[in-house]
PDB file of N, CA and C in Angstrom:
ATOM      1  N   MET F 157      25.168   4.286   2.361  1.00  0.00           N
ATOM      2  CA  MET F 157      24.509   3.197   3.088  1.00  0.00           C
ATOM      3  C   MET F 157      24.912   2.008   2.713  1.00  0.00           C
ATOM      4  N   GLN F 158      25.377   1.776   1.414  1.00  0.00           N
ATOM      5  CA  GLN F 158      25.915   0.420   1.008  1.00  0.00           C
ATOM      6  C   GLN F 158      27.096   0.128   1.932  1.00  0.00           C
ATOM      7  N   ARG F 159      27.964   1.037   2.269  1.00  0.00           N
ATOM      8  CA  ARG F 159      29.203   0.661   2.999  1.00  0.00           C
ATOM      9  C   ARG F 159      28.861   0.733   4.558  1.00  0.00           C
ATOM     10  N   GLY F 160      27.411   0.719   5.028  1.00  0.00           N
ATOM     11  CA  GLY F 160      27.202   0.672   6.469  1.00  0.00           C
ATOM     12  C   GLY F 160      27.638   2.207   6.959  1.00  0.00           C
ATOM     13  N   GLN F 161      27.716   3.244   6.288  1.00  0.00           N
ATOM     14  CA  GLN F 161      28.156   4.446   6.868  1.00  0.00           C
ATOM     15  C   GLN F 161      26.933   5.458   7.085  1.00  0.00           C
ATOM     16  N   ALA F 162      25.906   5.139   6.719  1.00  0.00           N
ATOM     17  CA  ALA F 162      24.696   6.117   6.628  1.00  0.00           C
ATOM     18  C   ALA F 162      24.140   6.378   8.061  1.00  0.00           C
ATOM     19  N   THR F 163      23.787   7.503   8.776  1.00  0.00           N
ATOM     20  CA  THR F 163      23.220   7.738   9.940  1.00  0.00           C
ATOM     21  C   THR F 163      21.879   7.286   9.857  1.00  0.00           C
ATOM     22  N   ALA F 164      21.058   7.254  10.983  1.00  0.00           N
ATOM     23  CA  ALA F 164      19.831   6.871  11.059  1.00  0.00           C
ATOM     24  C   ALA F 164      18.868   7.810  10.445  1.00  0.00           C
ATOM     25  N   GLU F 165      19.178   9.093  10.315  1.00  0.00           N
ATOM     26  CA  GLU F 165      18.357  10.073   9.769  1.00  0.00           C
ATOM     27  C   GLU F 165      18.250   9.866   8.171  1.00  0.00           C
ATOM     28  N   GLU F 166      19.628   9.454   7.682  1.00  0.00           N
ATOM     29  CA  GLU F 166      19.824   9.245   6.178  1.00  0.00           C
ATOM     30  C   GLU F 166      19.087   7.988   5.741  1.00  0.00           C
ATOM     31  N   THR F 167      19.092   7.062   6.686  1.00  0.00           N
ATOM     32  CA  THR F 167      18.626   5.808   6.450  1.00  0.00           C
ATOM     33  C   THR F 167      16.979   5.999   6.243  1.00  0.00           C
ATOM     34  N   HIS F 168      16.445   6.867   7.219  1.00  0.00           N
ATOM     35  CA  HIS F 168      14.929   7.178   7.345  1.00  0.00           C
ATOM     36  C   HIS F 168      14.574   7.730   6.199  1.00  0.00           C
ATOM     37  N   GLN F 169      15.435   8.800   5.696  1.00  0.00           N
ATOM     38  CA  GLN F 169      15.131   9.656   4.616  1.00  0.00           C
ATOM     39  C   GLN F 169      15.015   8.814   3.261  1.00  0.00           C
ATOM     40  N   LEU F 170      15.829   7.783   3.211  1.00  0.00           N
ATOM     41  CA  LEU F 170      15.980   7.048   1.835  1.00  0.00           C
ATOM     42  C   LEU F 170      14.676   6.053   1.835  1.00  0.00           C
ATOM     43  N   THR F 171      14.446   5.508   3.022  1.00  0.00           N
ATOM     44  CA  THR F 171      13.232   4.460   3.243  1.00  0.00           C
ATOM     45  C   THR F 171      11.868   5.334   3.071  1.00  0.00           C
ATOM     46  N   ASN F 172      12.022   6.405   3.405  1.00  0.00           N
ATOM     47  CA  ASN F 172      10.720   7.335   3.141  1.00  0.00           C
ATOM     48  C   ASN F 172      10.472   7.643   1.727  1.00  0.00           C
ATOM     49  N   LEU F 173      11.606   7.935   1.063  1.00  0.00           N
ATOM     50  CA  LEU F 173      11.525   8.225  -0.425  1.00  0.00           C
ATOM     51  C   LEU F 173      11.319   7.000  -1.005  1.00  0.00           C
ATOM     52  N   GLU F 174      11.573   5.899  -0.647  1.00  0.00           N
ATOM     53  CA  GLU F 174      11.214   4.655  -1.581  1.00  0.00           C
ATOM     54  C   GLU F 174       9.863   4.405  -1.381  1.00  0.00           C
ATOM     55  N   ARG F 175       9.193   4.747  -0.147  1.00  0.00           N
ATOM     56  CA  ARG F 175       7.846   4.564   0.056  1.00  0.00           C
ATOM     57  C   ARG F 175       6.887   5.475  -0.960  1.00  0.00           C
ATOM     58  N   ILE F 176       7.489   6.752  -0.844  1.00  0.00           N
ATOM     59  CA  ILE F 176       6.850   7.849  -1.769  1.00  0.00           C
ATOM     60  C   ILE F 176       6.925   7.431  -3.149  1.00  0.00           C
ATOM     61  N   VAL F 177       7.899   6.964  -3.674  1.00  0.00           N
ATOM     62  CA  VAL F 177       8.014   6.544  -5.026  1.00  0.00           C
ATOM     63  C   VAL F 177       7.008   5.352  -5.357  1.00  0.00           C
ATOM     64  N   CYS F 178       6.958   4.425  -4.364  1.00  0.00           N
ATOM     65  CA  CYS F 178       6.181   3.092  -4.544  1.00  0.00           C
ATOM     66  C   CYS F 178       4.598   3.587  -4.482  1.00  0.00           C
ATOM     67  N   VAL F 179       4.366   4.383  -3.765  1.00  0.00           N
ATOM     68  CA  VAL F 179       3.008   5.047  -3.502  1.00  0.00           C
ATOM     69  C   VAL F 179       2.448   5.722  -4.812  1.00  0.00           C
ATOM     70  N   TYR F 180       3.510   6.501  -5.382  1.00  0.00           N
ATOM     71  CA  TYR F 180       3.219   7.339  -6.505  1.00  0.00           C
ATOM     72  C   TYR F 180       2.802   6.413  -7.702  1.00  0.00           C
ATOM     73  N   ASP F 181       3.654   5.303  -7.877  1.00  0.00           N
ATOM     74  CA  ASP F 181       3.443   4.392  -8.802  1.00  0.00           C
ATOM     75  C   ASP F 181       2.315   3.537  -8.898  1.00  0.00           C
ATOM     76  N   LEU F 182       1.922   3.120  -7.651  1.00  0.00           N
ATOM     77  CA  LEU F 182       0.696   2.612  -7.443  1.00  0.00           C
ATOM     78  C   LEU F 182      -0.522   3.393  -7.748  1.00  0.00           C
ATOM     79  N   MET F 183      -0.471   4.724  -7.324  1.00  0.00           N
ATOM     80  CA  MET F 183      -1.496   5.535  -7.720  1.00  0.00           C
ATOM     81  C   MET F 183      -1.707   5.847  -9.179  1.00  0.00           C
ATOM     82  N   MET F 184      -0.506   5.837  -9.824  1.00  0.00           N
ATOM     83  CA  MET F 184      -0.626   6.328 -11.284  1.00  0.00           C
ATOM     84  C   MET F 184      -1.160   5.191 -12.138  1.00  0.00           C
ATOM     85  N   LYS F 185      -0.767   3.858 -11.575  1.00  0.00           N
ATOM     86  CA  LYS F 185      -1.141   2.756 -12.299  1.00  0.00           C
ATOM     87  C   LYS F 185      -2.572   2.243 -11.799  1.00  0.00           C
ATOM     88  N   ARG F 186      -2.997   2.820 -10.644  1.00  0.00           N
ATOM     89  CA  ARG F 186      -4.315   2.599 -10.133  1.00  0.00           C
ATOM     90  C   ARG F 186      -4.387   0.881  -9.761  1.00  0.00           C
ATOM     91  N   THR F 187      -3.063   0.519  -9.382  1.00  0.00           N
ATOM     92  CA  THR F 187      -3.223  -0.918  -9.134  1.00  0.00           C
ATOM     93  C   THR F 187      -3.910  -1.341  -7.872  1.00  0.00           C
ATOM     94  N   VAL F 188      -4.137  -0.414  -6.749  1.00  0.00           N
ATOM     95  CA  VAL F 188      -4.907  -0.820  -5.589  1.00  0.00           C
ATOM     96  C   VAL F 188      -6.324  -0.993  -6.069  1.00  0.00           C
ATOM     97  N   GLU F 189      -6.793  -0.065  -6.931  1.00  0.00           N
ATOM     98  CA  GLU F 189      -8.150  -0.053  -7.570  1.00  0.00           C
ATOM     99  C   GLU F 189      -8.374  -1.269  -8.220  1.00  0.00           C
ATOM    100  N   GLN F 190      -7.470  -1.746  -8.819  1.00  0.00           N
ATOM    101  CA  GLN F 190      -7.748  -2.831  -9.924  1.00  0.00           C
ATOM    102  C   GLN F 190      -7.596  -4.267  -9.176  1.00  0.00           C
ATOM    103  N   VAL F 191      -6.887  -4.343  -8.125  1.00  0.00           N
ATOM    104  CA  VAL F 191      -6.831  -5.578  -7.507  1.00  0.00           C
ATOM    105  C   VAL F 191      -7.454  -5.616  -6.029  1.00  0.00           C
ATOM    106  N   GLY F 192      -7.874  -4.422  -5.494  1.00  0.00           N
ATOM    107  CA  GLY F 192      -8.114  -4.202  -4.169  1.00  0.00           C
ATOM    108  C   GLY F 192      -9.665  -4.472  -3.837  1.00  0.00           C
ATOM    109  N   GLU F 193     -10.460  -5.224  -4.620  1.00  0.00           N
ATOM    110  CA  GLU F 193     -11.777  -5.686  -4.207  1.00  0.00           C
ATOM    111  C   GLU F 193     -11.951  -7.019  -4.336  1.00  0.00           C
ATOM    112  N   TRP F 194     -12.842  -7.417  -3.174  1.00  0.00           N
ATOM    113  CA  TRP F 194     -13.067  -8.888  -2.951  1.00  0.00           C
ATOM    114  C   TRP F 194     -14.259  -9.032  -1.922  1.00  0.00           C
ATOM    115  N   THR F 195     -14.652 -10.254  -2.018  1.00  0.00           N
ATOM    116  CA  THR F 195     -15.631 -10.606  -1.075  1.00  0.00           C
ATOM    117  C   THR F 195     -14.728 -11.292   0.302  1.00  0.00           C
ATOM    118  N   PRO F 196     -15.114 -10.485   1.328  1.00  0.00           N
ATOM    119  CA  PRO F 196     -14.294 -11.138   2.500  1.00  0.00           C
ATOM    120  C   PRO F 196     -14.511 -12.603   3.160  1.00  0.00           C
ATOM    121  N   GLY F 197     -13.922 -13.247   3.496  1.00  0.00           N
ATOM    122  CA  GLY F 197     -14.238 -14.686   3.994  1.00  0.00           C
ATOM    123  C   GLY F 197     -15.083 -14.673   5.238  1.00  0.00           C
ATOM    124  N   ASN F 198     -14.901 -13.622   6.159  1.00  0.00           N
ATOM    125  CA  ASN F 198     -15.557 -13.821   7.584  1.00  0.00           C
ATOM    126  C   ASN F 198     -16.535 -12.683   7.537  1.00  0.00           C
ATOM    127  N   GLY F 199     -16.695 -11.933   6.695  1.00  0.00           N
ATOM    128  CA  GLY F 199     -17.867 -10.920   6.597  1.00  0.00           C
ATOM    129  C   GLY F 199     -17.435  -9.583   7.386  1.00  0.00           C
ATOM    130  N   ALA F 200     -16.229  -9.444   7.810  1.00  0.00           N
ATOM    131  CA  ALA F 200     -15.893  -8.163   8.572  1.00  0.00           C
ATOM    132  C   ALA F 200     -14.208  -7.951   8.098  1.00  0.00           C
ATOM    133  N   VAL F 201     -14.102  -6.673   8.064  1.00  0.00           N
ATOM    134  CA  VAL F 201     -12.516  -6.075   7.585  1.00  0.00           C
ATOM    135  C   VAL F 201     -11.557  -6.488   8.802  1.00  0.00           C
ATOM    136  N   THR F 202     -10.648  -7.004   8.457  1.00  0.00           N
ATOM    137  CA  THR F 202      -9.713  -7.388   9.484  1.00  0.00           C
ATOM    138  C   THR F 202      -8.177  -6.925   9.228  1.00  0.00           C
ATOM    139  N   ASP F 203      -7.198  -7.249  10.074  1.00  0.00           N
ATOM    140  CA  ASP F 203      -5.939  -6.853   9.763  1.00  0.00           C
ATOM    141  C   ASP F 203      -5.507  -7.690   8.481  1.00  0.00           C
ATOM    142  N   ALA F 204      -5.927  -9.100   8.440  1.00  0.00           N
ATOM    143  CA  ALA F 204      -5.666  -9.847   7.551  1.00  0.00           C
ATOM    144  C   ALA F 204      -6.141  -9.238   5.949  1.00  0.00           C
ATOM    145  N   ASP F 205      -6.910  -8.592   6.105  1.00  0.00           N
ATOM    146  CA  ASP F 205      -7.393  -8.004   4.869  1.00  0.00           C
ATOM    147  C   ASP F 205      -6.289  -6.824   4.156  1.00  0.00           C
ATOM    148  N   VAL F 206      -5.553  -6.311   5.053  1.00  0.00           N
ATOM    149  CA  VAL F 206      -4.399  -5.540   4.629  1.00  0.00           C
ATOM    150  C   VAL F 206      -3.240  -6.367   4.106  1.00  0.00           C
ATOM    151  N   ASN F 207      -3.037  -7.509   4.726  1.00  0.00           N
ATOM    152  CA  ASN F 207      -2.143  -8.391   4.185  1.00  0.00           C
ATOM    153  C   ASN F 207      -2.519  -9.081   2.898  1.00  0.00           C
ATOM    154  N   HIS F 208      -3.800  -9.236   2.800  1.00  0.00           N
ATOM    155  CA  HIS F 208      -4.429  -9.913   1.560  1.00  0.00           C
ATOM    156  C   HIS F 208      -4.200  -8.870   0.279  1.00  0.00           C
ATOM    157  N   LEU F 209      -4.502  -7.589   0.642  1.00  0.00           N
ATOM    158  CA  LEU F 209      -4.322  -6.458  -0.236  1.00  0.00           C
ATOM    159  C   LEU F 209      -2.777  -6.398  -0.880  1.00  0.00           C
ATOM    160  N   ILE F 210      -1.827  -6.501   0.282  1.00  0.00           N
ATOM    161  CA  ILE F 210      -0.524  -6.495  -0.048  1.00  0.00           C
ATOM    162  C   ILE F 210      -0.002  -7.587  -1.021  1.00  0.00           C
ATOM    163  N   GLU F 211      -0.503  -8.828  -0.625  1.00  0.00           N
ATOM    164  CA  GLU F 211      -0.295 -10.001  -1.530  1.00  0.00           C
ATOM    165  C   GLU F 211      -0.719  -9.744  -2.967  1.00  0.00           C
ATOM    166  N   ARG F 212      -2.163  -9.324  -2.982  1.00  0.00           N
ATOM    167  CA  ARG F 212      -2.598  -9.053  -4.514  1.00  0.00           C
ATOM    168  C   ARG F 212      -1.704  -7.941  -5.210  1.00  0.00           C
ATOM    169  N   VAL F 213      -1.294  -6.726  -4.466  1.00  0.00           N
ATOM    170  CA  VAL F 213      -0.449  -5.744  -5.278  1.00  0.00           C
ATOM    171  C   VAL F 213       0.894  -6.412  -5.542  1.00  0.00           C
ATOM    172  N   GLN F 214       1.458  -7.047  -4.658  1.00  0.00           N
ATOM    173  CA  GLN F 214       2.902  -7.748  -5.003  1.00  0.00           C
ATOM    174  C   GLN F 214       2.769  -8.691  -6.181  1.00  0.00           C
ATOM    175  N   SER F 215       1.617  -9.251  -6.334  1.00  0.00           N
ATOM    176  CA  SER F 215       1.661 -10.443  -7.395  1.00  0.00           C
ATOM    177  C   SER F 215       1.454  -9.754  -8.876  1.00  0.00           C
ATOM    178  N   VAL F 216       1.075  -8.224  -8.753  1.00  0.00           N
ATOM    179  CA  VAL F 216       1.131  -7.647 -10.263  1.00  0.00           C
ATOM    180  C   VAL F 216       2.002  -6.525 -10.388  1.00  0.00           C
ATOM    181  N   GLU F 217       2.696  -6.158  -9.319  1.00  0.00           N
ATOM    182  CA  GLU F 217       3.699  -5.085  -9.456  1.00  0.00           C
ATOM    183  C   GLU F 217       5.163  -5.755  -9.322  1.00  0.00           C
ATOM    184  N   ALA F 218       6.064  -5.086 -10.160  1.00  0.00           N
ATOM    185  CA  ALA F 218       7.330  -5.617 -10.216  1.00  0.00           C
ATOM    186  C   ALA F 218       8.313  -5.039  -9.029  1.00  0.00           C
ATOM    187  N   GLY F 219       7.917  -4.102  -8.376  1.00  0.00           N
ATOM    188  CA  GLY F 219       8.589  -3.564  -7.329  1.00  0.00           C
ATOM    189  C   GLY F 219       9.110  -4.535  -6.228  1.00  0.00           C
ATOM    190  N   HIS F 220       9.979  -4.090  -5.247  1.00  0.00           N
ATOM    191  CA  HIS F 220      10.555  -4.789  -4.405  1.00  0.00           C
ATOM    192  C   HIS F 220       9.416  -5.055  -3.163  1.00  0.00           C
ATOM    193  N   ALA F 221       9.279  -6.335  -2.906  1.00  0.00           N
ATOM    194  CA  ALA F 221       8.051  -6.833  -2.042  1.00  0.00           C
ATOM    195  C   ALA F 221       8.086  -6.130  -0.757  1.00  0.00           C
ATOM    196  N   ALA F 222       9.188  -5.854  -0.051  1.00  0.00           N
ATOM    197  CA  ALA F 222       9.315  -5.317   1.203  1.00  0.00           C
ATOM    198  C   ALA F 222       8.938  -4.006   1.037  1.00  0.00           C
ATOM    199  N   THR F 223       9.269  -3.301   0.077  1.00  0.00           N
ATOM    200  CA  THR F 223       8.878  -1.731  -0.150  1.00  0.00           C
ATOM    201  C   THR F 223       7.414  -1.633  -0.252  1.00  0.00           C
ATOM    202  N   ILE F 224       6.690  -2.497  -1.152  1.00  0.00           N
ATOM    203  CA  ILE F 224       5.467  -2.481  -1.252  1.00  0.00           C
ATOM    204  C   ILE F 224       4.606  -2.720   0.061  1.00  0.00           C
ATOM    205  N   ARG F 225       5.155  -3.699   0.850  1.00  0.00           N
ATOM    206  CA  ARG F 225       4.571  -3.992   2.010  1.00  0.00           C
ATOM    207  C   ARG F 225       4.735  -2.918   3.042  1.00  0.00           C
ATOM    208  N   ASP F 226       5.711  -2.395   3.167  1.00  0.00           N
ATOM    209  CA  ASP F 226       6.184  -1.201   3.850  1.00  0.00           C
ATOM    210  C   ASP F 226       5.071   0.064   3.589  1.00  0.00           C
ATOM    211  N   ALA F 227       5.069   0.494   2.343  1.00  0.00           N
ATOM    212  CA  ALA F 227       4.377   1.569   1.797  1.00  0.00           C
ATOM    213  C   ALA F 227       2.947   1.433   2.085  1.00  0.00           C
ATOM    214  N   LEU F 228       2.360   0.153   1.739  1.00  0.00           N
ATOM    215  CA  LEU F 228       0.957   0.012   1.885  1.00  0.00           C
ATOM    216  C   LEU F 228       0.563  -0.091   3.406  1.00  0.00           C
ATOM    217  N   THR F 229       1.408  -0.657   4.237  1.00  0.00           N
ATOM    218  CA  THR F 229       1.160  -0.678   5.642  1.00  0.00           C
ATOM    219  C   THR F 229       1.086   0.633   6.236  1.00  0.00           C
ATOM    220  N   ALA F 230       2.137   1.544   5.860  1.00  0.00           N
ATOM    221  CA  ALA F 230       2.197   2.912   6.413  1.00  0.00           C
ATOM    222  C   ALA F 230       0.910   3.661   6.046  1.00  0.00           C
ATOM    223  N   ALA F 231       0.672   3.480   4.608  1.00  0.00           N
ATOM    224  CA  ALA F 231      -0.647   4.213   4.091  1.00  0.00           C
ATOM    225  C   ALA F 231      -1.964   3.928   4.783  1.00  0.00           C
ATOM    226  N   ALA F 232      -2.076   2.746   5.034  1.00  0.00           N
ATOM    227  CA  ALA F 232      -3.224   2.412   5.666  1.00  0.00           C
ATOM    228  C   ALA F 232      -3.227   2.838   7.150  1.00  0.00           C
ATOM    229  N   ARG F 233      -2.015   2.715   7.892  1.00  0.00           N
ATOM    230  CA  ARG F 233      -2.206   3.095   9.078  1.00  0.00           C
ATOM    231  C   ARG F 233      -2.238   4.601   9.317  1.00  0.00           C
ATOM    232  N   GLN F 234      -1.830   5.333   8.505  1.00  0.00           N
ATOM    233  CA  GLN F 234      -2.176   6.843   8.244  1.00  0.00           C
ATOM    234  C   GLN F 234      -3.547   7.291   7.585  1.00  0.00           C
ATOM    235  N   ALA F 235      -4.218   6.095   7.437  1.00  0.00           N
ATOM    236  CA  ALA F 235      -5.544   6.483   6.895  1.00  0.00           C
ATOM    237  C   ALA F 235      -5.414   7.151   5.350  1.00  0.00           C
ATOM    238  N   ASN F 236      -4.231   6.910   4.656  1.00  0.00           N
ATOM    239  CA  ASN F 236      -4.272   7.416   3.229  1.00  0.00           C
ATOM    240  C   ASN F 236      -4.762   6.304   2.469  1.00  0.00           C
ATOM    241  N   LEU F 237      -4.793   5.124   2.846  1.00  0.00           N
ATOM    242  CA  LEU F 237      -5.344   3.939   2.052  1.00  0.00           C
ATOM    243  C   LEU F 237      -6.574   3.596   3.024  1.00  0.00           C
ATOM    244  N   VAL F 238      -7.665   3.541   2.253  1.00  0.00           N
ATOM    245  CA  VAL F 238      -9.022   3.298   3.016  1.00  0.00           C
ATOM    246  C   VAL F 238      -9.482   2.155   2.502  1.00  0.00           C
ATOM    247  N   CYS F 239     -10.103   1.339   3.623  1.00  0.00           N
ATOM    248  CA  CYS F 239     -11.022  -0.010   3.207  1.00  0.00           C
ATOM    249  C   CYS F 239     -12.345   0.188   3.575  1.00  0.00           C
ATOM    250  N   GLU F 240     -13.140  -0.011   2.689  1.00  0.00           N
ATOM    251  CA  GLU F 240     -14.708   0.038   2.786  1.00  0.00           C
ATOM    252  C   GLU F 240     -15.219  -1.193   2.660  1.00  0.00           C
ATOM    253  N   GLN F 241     -16.271  -1.431   3.386  1.00  0.00           N
ATOM    254  CA  GLN F 241     -17.019  -2.662   3.057  1.00  0.00           C
ATOM    255  C   GLN F 241     -18.454  -2.397   2.812  1.00  0.00           C
ATOM    256  N   THR F 242     -18.910  -2.579   1.565  1.00  0.00           N
ATOM    257  CA  THR F 242     -20.329  -2.404   1.260  1.00  0.00           C
ATOM    258  C   THR F 242     -20.900  -3.602   0.479  1.00  0.00           C
ATOM    259  N   HIS F 243     -22.076  -3.986   0.810  1.00  0.00           N
ATOM    260  CA  HIS F 243     -22.743  -5.072  -0.226  1.00  0.00           C
ATOM    261  C   HIS F 243     -21.841  -6.291  -0.014  1.00  0.00           C
ATOM    262  N   ASP F 244     -21.400  -6.735   1.007  1.00  0.00           N
ATOM    263  CA  ASP F 244     -20.510  -7.895   1.276  1.00  0.00           C
ATOM    264  C   ASP F 244     -19.171  -7.918   0.202  1.00  0.00           C
ATOM    265  N   ARG F 245     -18.679  -6.742   0.045  1.00  0.00           N
ATOM    266  CA  ARG F 245     -17.525  -6.567  -0.644  1.00  0.00           C
ATOM    267  C   ARG F 245     -16.647  -5.593   0.064  1.00  0.00           C
ATOM    268  N   ILE F 246     -15.303  -5.960  -0.112  1.00  0.00           N
ATOM    269  CA  ILE F 246     -14.300  -5.011   0.542  1.00  0.00           C
ATOM    270  C   ILE F 246     -13.816  -4.354  -0.728  1.00  0.00           C
ATOM    271  N   ARG F 247     -13.440  -3.121  -0.462  1.00  0.00           N
ATOM    272  CA  ARG F 247     -12.992  -2.222  -1.668  1.00  0.00           C
ATOM    273  C   ARG F 247     -11.917  -1.292  -1.021  1.00  0.00           C
ATOM    274  N   TRP F 248     -10.659  -1.337  -1.661  1.00  0.00           N
ATOM    275  CA  TRP F 248      -9.589  -0.386  -1.051  1.00  0.00           C
ATOM    276  C   TRP F 248      -9.439   0.605  -2.088  1.00  0.00           C
ATOM    277  N   HIS F 249      -9.264   1.809  -1.604  1.00  0.00           N
ATOM    278  CA  HIS F 249      -8.904   3.023  -2.454  1.00  0.00           C
ATOM    279  C   HIS F 249      -8.172   4.038  -1.636  1.00  0.00           C
ATOM    280  N   TRP F 250      -7.527   4.922  -2.294  1.00  0.00           N
ATOM    281  CA  TRP F 250      -6.785   6.082  -1.790  1.00  0.00           C
ATOM    282  C   TRP F 250      -7.682   7.041  -1.377  1.00  0.00           C
ATOM    283  N   ARG F 251      -7.328   7.787  -0.247  1.00  0.00           N
ATOM    284  CA  ARG F 251      -8.178   8.987   0.318  1.00  0.00           C
ATOM    285  C   ARG F 251      -8.031   9.836  -0.689  1.00  0.00           C
ATOM    286  N   ASP F 252      -6.871  10.351  -0.925  1.00  0.00           N
ATOM    287  CA  ASP F 252      -6.525  11.577  -1.916  1.00  0.00           C
ATOM    288  C   ASP F 252      -5.728  10.877  -3.074  1.00  0.00           C
ATOM    289  N   TYR F 253      -5.803  11.516  -4.296  1.00  0.00           N
ATOM    290  CA  TYR F 253      -4.912  11.289  -5.270  1.00  0.00           C
ATOM    291  C   TYR F 253      -3.924  12.358  -5.641  1.00  0.00           C
ATOM    292  N   LEU F 254      -2.878  11.989  -6.231  1.00  0.00           N
ATOM    293  CA  LEU F 254      -1.870  13.061  -6.891  1.00  0.00           C
ATOM    294  C   LEU F 254      -2.390  13.777  -7.625  1.00  0.00           C
TER     295      LEU F 254
END
């Protein structure tokens, strides 16, 4: 890939592996649970809350910011990363754990 010779399938496989490793690290460190709770500004969960979670995770994780963003966005889109709002609080957590 570094020489621009990777196929689209090879690139997809590597990107997917990077996401899997990132999610595994975040789960094992319980990063989402540690930084994924706050009082929402407007009282409702929005797409901006996904971005806020990503920013919070990126601020405490040493991983590549784009990989973290990609992994968390994909996990939220696939409902593997769940956002709940209770008692005026937003709380993110993983649907299942490894």
